[in-house]
C-alpha positions as MATLAB code, in Angstrom:
seq = 'MVFLPTFHVEDSNQLQHPEFFNVLHSRHHYLGLLGQEEHLGVWTIPAESRAGEDTGACDSKIFCNNLTTIIYLHGQTGHRGLEYRVGLYKVLSRQGFNVVTFDYRGFGDSIPSLETNTVARALEDVAAVTTWSLGARVRDIIIWGRSLGAALAVHFLASPQAPAACGLVLMSPFNNFQDAMYDHKWASPWRLLIPRPLFYWLFRPRVELSLAPDTLLPDLKLPVLLLHSRDDPVISIELARKLFSARSRDSHVQFVELLNDYGHNNIYK';
ca = [
      29.369  -16.192   46.991;
      29.914  -18.887   49.839;
      29.465  -16.608   52.924;
      26.994  -13.480   52.474;
      26.747  -12.024   56.268;
      25.596   -8.548   55.275;
      22.437   -9.289   53.306;
      19.287   -9.150   55.250;
      20.466   -7.696   58.475;
      18.233   -4.320   58.833;
      16.819   -5.430   62.314;
      20.045   -7.744   63.562;
      20.389   -5.133   66.539;
      17.126   -6.669   67.894;
      18.638  -10.297   68.116;
      19.024   -9.936   71.740;
      15.188   -9.858   72.037;
      13.619  -13.167   70.444;
      10.106  -11.479   71.197;
      10.897   -9.015   68.503;
      10.902  -11.870   65.817;
       7.855  -13.555   67.342;
      10.220  -16.094   68.800;
       8.379  -16.552   72.161;
       9.406  -18.375   75.524;
      13.166  -18.741   74.097;
      16.152  -17.360   75.677;
      18.951  -15.249   74.283;
      22.646  -16.365   74.862;
      26.256  -15.105   74.026;
      28.850  -18.063   73.726;
      32.391  -16.908   74.390;
      34.648  -18.378   72.280;
      37.578  -20.048   74.279;
      40.929  -17.625   73.990;
      39.140  -15.262   71.275;
      37.537  -11.922   71.866;
      34.458  -13.211   70.165;
      31.154  -14.616   70.731;
      28.330  -16.315   69.071;
      24.684  -15.080   69.398;
      22.531  -17.992   70.267;
      18.616  -18.596   70.842;
      17.409  -21.804   72.947;
      13.740  -22.354   72.116;
      11.778  -25.304   74.375;
       9.449  -27.586   72.630;
       6.005  -25.997   72.991;
       4.493  -28.364   74.961;
       7.479  -27.281   77.868;
       7.253  -23.389   77.040;
       7.305  -21.189   79.920;
       9.011  -23.451   82.219;
      11.217  -21.804   84.602;
      14.795  -22.911   83.288;
      16.392  -20.926   86.238;
      15.473  -23.910   88.246;
      17.021  -26.286   86.222;
      20.779  -25.915   87.519;
      22.942  -25.761   84.301;
      20.772  -27.250   81.836;
      19.411  -25.289   79.031;
      16.201  -27.056   79.136;
      13.925  -28.300   81.649;
      13.408  -31.527   79.827;
      14.896  -34.322   78.353;
      13.228  -34.018   74.784;
      15.529  -34.390   71.589;
      17.237  -30.853   70.874;
      17.853  -29.934   66.943;
      20.810  -27.710   66.547;
      20.155  -25.784   63.234;
      22.758  -24.516   61.099;
      21.378  -21.781   58.657;
      22.585  -20.608   55.215;
      24.677  -18.096   53.597;
      22.884  -14.872   54.091;
      20.960  -12.683   57.018;
      20.577  -14.103   60.597;
      18.627  -16.622   62.735;
      15.786  -14.091   63.096;
      14.651  -14.463   59.532;
      11.029  -15.067   58.872;
      11.464  -18.181   57.036;
      13.902  -19.687   59.613;
      11.221  -18.610   62.404;
       8.924  -20.646   60.843;
      10.696  -23.626   60.813;
      11.461  -23.158   64.588;
       7.668  -22.987   65.269;
       7.152  -26.000   63.131;
       9.889  -28.111   64.965;
       8.915  -26.919   68.694;
       5.099  -27.720   67.943;
       6.509  -31.468   67.086;
       8.191  -31.755   70.489;
      11.853  -30.682   69.630;
      13.914  -28.136   71.497;
      15.805  -25.697   69.009;
      19.229  -24.048   69.358;
      19.669  -21.847   66.709;
      22.649  -19.523   66.351;
      24.607  -17.314   63.847;
      28.219  -18.095   62.457;
      30.845  -15.289   63.312;
      30.346  -12.196   61.447;
      26.716  -13.009   61.022;
      23.720  -11.134   63.306;
      25.205  -10.523   66.440;
      27.925  -12.811   66.569;
      30.987  -10.792   66.908;
      34.017  -11.670   64.167;
      37.288  -11.279   64.674;
      39.478   -9.242   61.634;
      39.520  -12.913   59.823;
      37.067  -13.337   56.507;
      34.829  -16.391   57.085;
      35.873  -19.576   56.015;
      34.334  -23.314   56.073;
      36.909  -24.045   58.829;
      35.594  -21.074   60.765;
      31.914  -21.686   60.567;
      32.894  -25.445   61.501;
      34.563  -24.411   64.714;
      31.365  -22.298   65.541;
      29.287  -25.360   65.110;
      31.192  -27.502   67.365;
      31.173  -24.862   69.965;
      27.574  -24.564   70.240;
      27.093  -28.388   69.959;
      29.789  -28.674   72.613;
      28.050  -26.034   74.850;
      24.667  -27.635   74.389;
      25.727  -31.268   75.047;
      27.718  -29.638   78.112;
      24.711  -27.950   79.507;
      22.754  -31.759   79.617;
      21.328  -31.874   76.380;
      20.883  -35.539   75.836;
      20.046  -36.557   72.336;
      20.649  -34.214   69.142;
      19.998  -33.806   65.875;
      21.805  -31.746   63.399;
      19.611  -29.982   61.109;
      21.095  -27.956   58.145;
      19.776  -25.723   55.324;
      21.584  -24.843   51.925;
      25.111  -23.928   52.832;
      24.303  -25.166   56.485;
      23.637  -28.581   55.061;
      26.903  -28.757   53.380;
      28.360  -27.585   56.791;
      26.134  -30.038   58.948;
      27.931  -33.036   56.628;
      31.168  -31.818   57.190;
      30.842  -31.102   60.539;
      29.498  -34.826   61.374;
      32.220  -36.249   58.963;
      34.966  -35.025   61.347;
      36.722  -37.114   63.884;
      35.812  -35.182   66.808;
      31.941  -34.958   65.755;
      29.816  -35.773   68.749;
      27.278  -38.839   68.565;
      23.875  -37.484   67.228;
      20.667  -39.293   66.608;
      20.422  -38.268   62.840;
      21.154  -35.547   60.445;
      18.535  -33.646   58.270;
      19.507  -31.815   55.003;
      17.059  -29.141   53.753;
      17.591  -27.790   50.027;
      21.072  -29.258   50.136;
      23.719  -29.377   47.203;
      26.364  -32.251   46.298;
      29.519  -29.716   46.128;
      30.003  -26.286   45.896;
      31.619  -26.494   42.160;
      28.443  -27.943   41.217;
      26.306  -25.306   43.052;
      28.315  -22.657   41.389;
      27.842  -23.722   37.735;
      24.236  -24.576   38.492;
      23.453  -21.083   39.823;
      21.621  -18.522   37.867;
      24.582  -15.837   37.975;
      26.457  -18.422   36.189;
      24.304  -18.637   32.992;
      26.150  -16.358   30.930;
      29.292  -18.309   31.630;
      27.484  -21.574   30.711;
      26.686  -20.392   27.349;
      30.374  -19.150   26.738;
      32.739  -21.708   28.372;
      32.622  -25.674   28.360;
      32.185  -26.936   31.915;
      35.792  -28.078   32.291;
      36.994  -24.798   31.594;
      34.446  -22.921   33.912;
      35.604  -25.540   36.751;
      39.021  -24.635   36.174;
      38.269  -20.705   35.887;
      35.809  -20.552   39.152;
      37.385  -23.403   41.166;
      36.738  -22.537   45.047;
      39.587  -21.545   47.318;
      40.473  -24.328   49.702;
      39.492  -22.601   52.443;
      35.874  -22.166   50.887;
      35.128  -25.763   49.371;
      32.528  -27.707   50.320;
      32.051  -31.141   49.077;
      29.579  -33.141   50.997;
      29.135  -35.903   48.684;
      32.514  -37.120   49.030;
      31.535  -37.135   52.735;
      28.095  -38.501   53.067;
      28.975  -42.170   52.251;
      31.037  -42.564   55.429;
      28.166  -41.146   57.545;
      26.639  -43.843   59.957;
      23.874  -42.096   61.266;
      20.301  -41.836   59.868;
      19.825  -38.832   57.215;
      17.128  -37.479   55.736;
      17.304  -35.103   52.738;
      14.245  -32.811   52.178;
      14.174  -30.634   48.655;
      11.594  -28.733   46.599;
      11.354  -29.542   42.929;
      10.778  -26.033   42.160;
      13.632  -24.694   44.282;
      15.049  -21.661   42.124;
      18.410  -21.374   44.201;
      19.776  -24.805   44.630;
      18.647  -27.375   41.851;
      17.011  -30.337   43.017;
      19.359  -32.328   40.745;
      22.034  -31.396   42.951;
      20.027  -32.890   45.848;
      19.587  -35.849   43.602;
      23.371  -36.147   42.927;
      24.247  -36.184   46.735;
      21.519  -38.887   47.323;
      23.305  -40.779   44.722;
      26.771  -40.559   46.236;
      25.408  -42.237   49.633;
      26.754  -45.908   50.153;
      24.325  -48.370   49.772;
      24.252  -49.653   53.361;
      23.676  -46.448   54.689;
      20.361  -45.398   55.937;
      19.869  -42.072   53.792;
      16.185  -41.250   53.110;
      15.048  -38.520   50.426;
      11.623  -36.692   50.097;
      11.278  -34.624   47.127;
       8.424  -32.371   47.753;
       6.221  -31.783   44.708;
       4.358  -28.445   45.800;
       5.744  -25.015   45.016;
       7.902  -24.470   48.377;
      10.846  -22.950   46.821;
      14.253  -22.568   48.631;
      12.851  -20.959   51.650;
       9.447  -22.530   52.415;
       9.668  -26.137   52.862;
       8.898  -25.568   56.771;
       5.397  -25.252   55.480;
];
């Protein structure tokens, strides 16, 4: 239930061609992982005002500008070319941001090893993309995570090796994986049959798949923005409220509850 890389992947063989997904003026990259026979599929999308510039004339830079770059961490299914993800890239690009988006190993066209997906491996992928972006002279970065990606974003920025970032955006986040499991619609029969403590004991996630952003958010010193739709049927807004309440009182955390019917996928609208 944590990582579902084989859902919605019918067109993943087209990811080398961003224009197939109506992502124009972007570039596709394969980012090799040091010492491993693996790579990550990445798109770099310039801010709309700088689209069409000859990036080949920028030496080793990803973008021919010094605008803020958003590194996007997607959720638990599919790949970076899904329609609602592309919709967000376009909004961010129009607002004057560069975007770097990628697939974790095992997702899309990112080549996995024989190992299964774990939180640690996903965080290695986030670190690799971020290090590569900064090494290509991206100056200011914002980490933007959605759903599962929001939890990964908190864990990444709470690690000792995390780079300095201008901010963190958490779209449709949850507070911890156990509460998310208990609240999920698939768990509704179990909620009726067994008490909550027993559910948590029976269905506790393995250590390598455990996510608890609510334990880490209080220690983050950068500005954080939470975005959640009140009608989200996948991750209840109550879980986002719990995450928000876990912040430290001197932190720079803001929470926007969206009143319109944006569900789980359409906040970009």
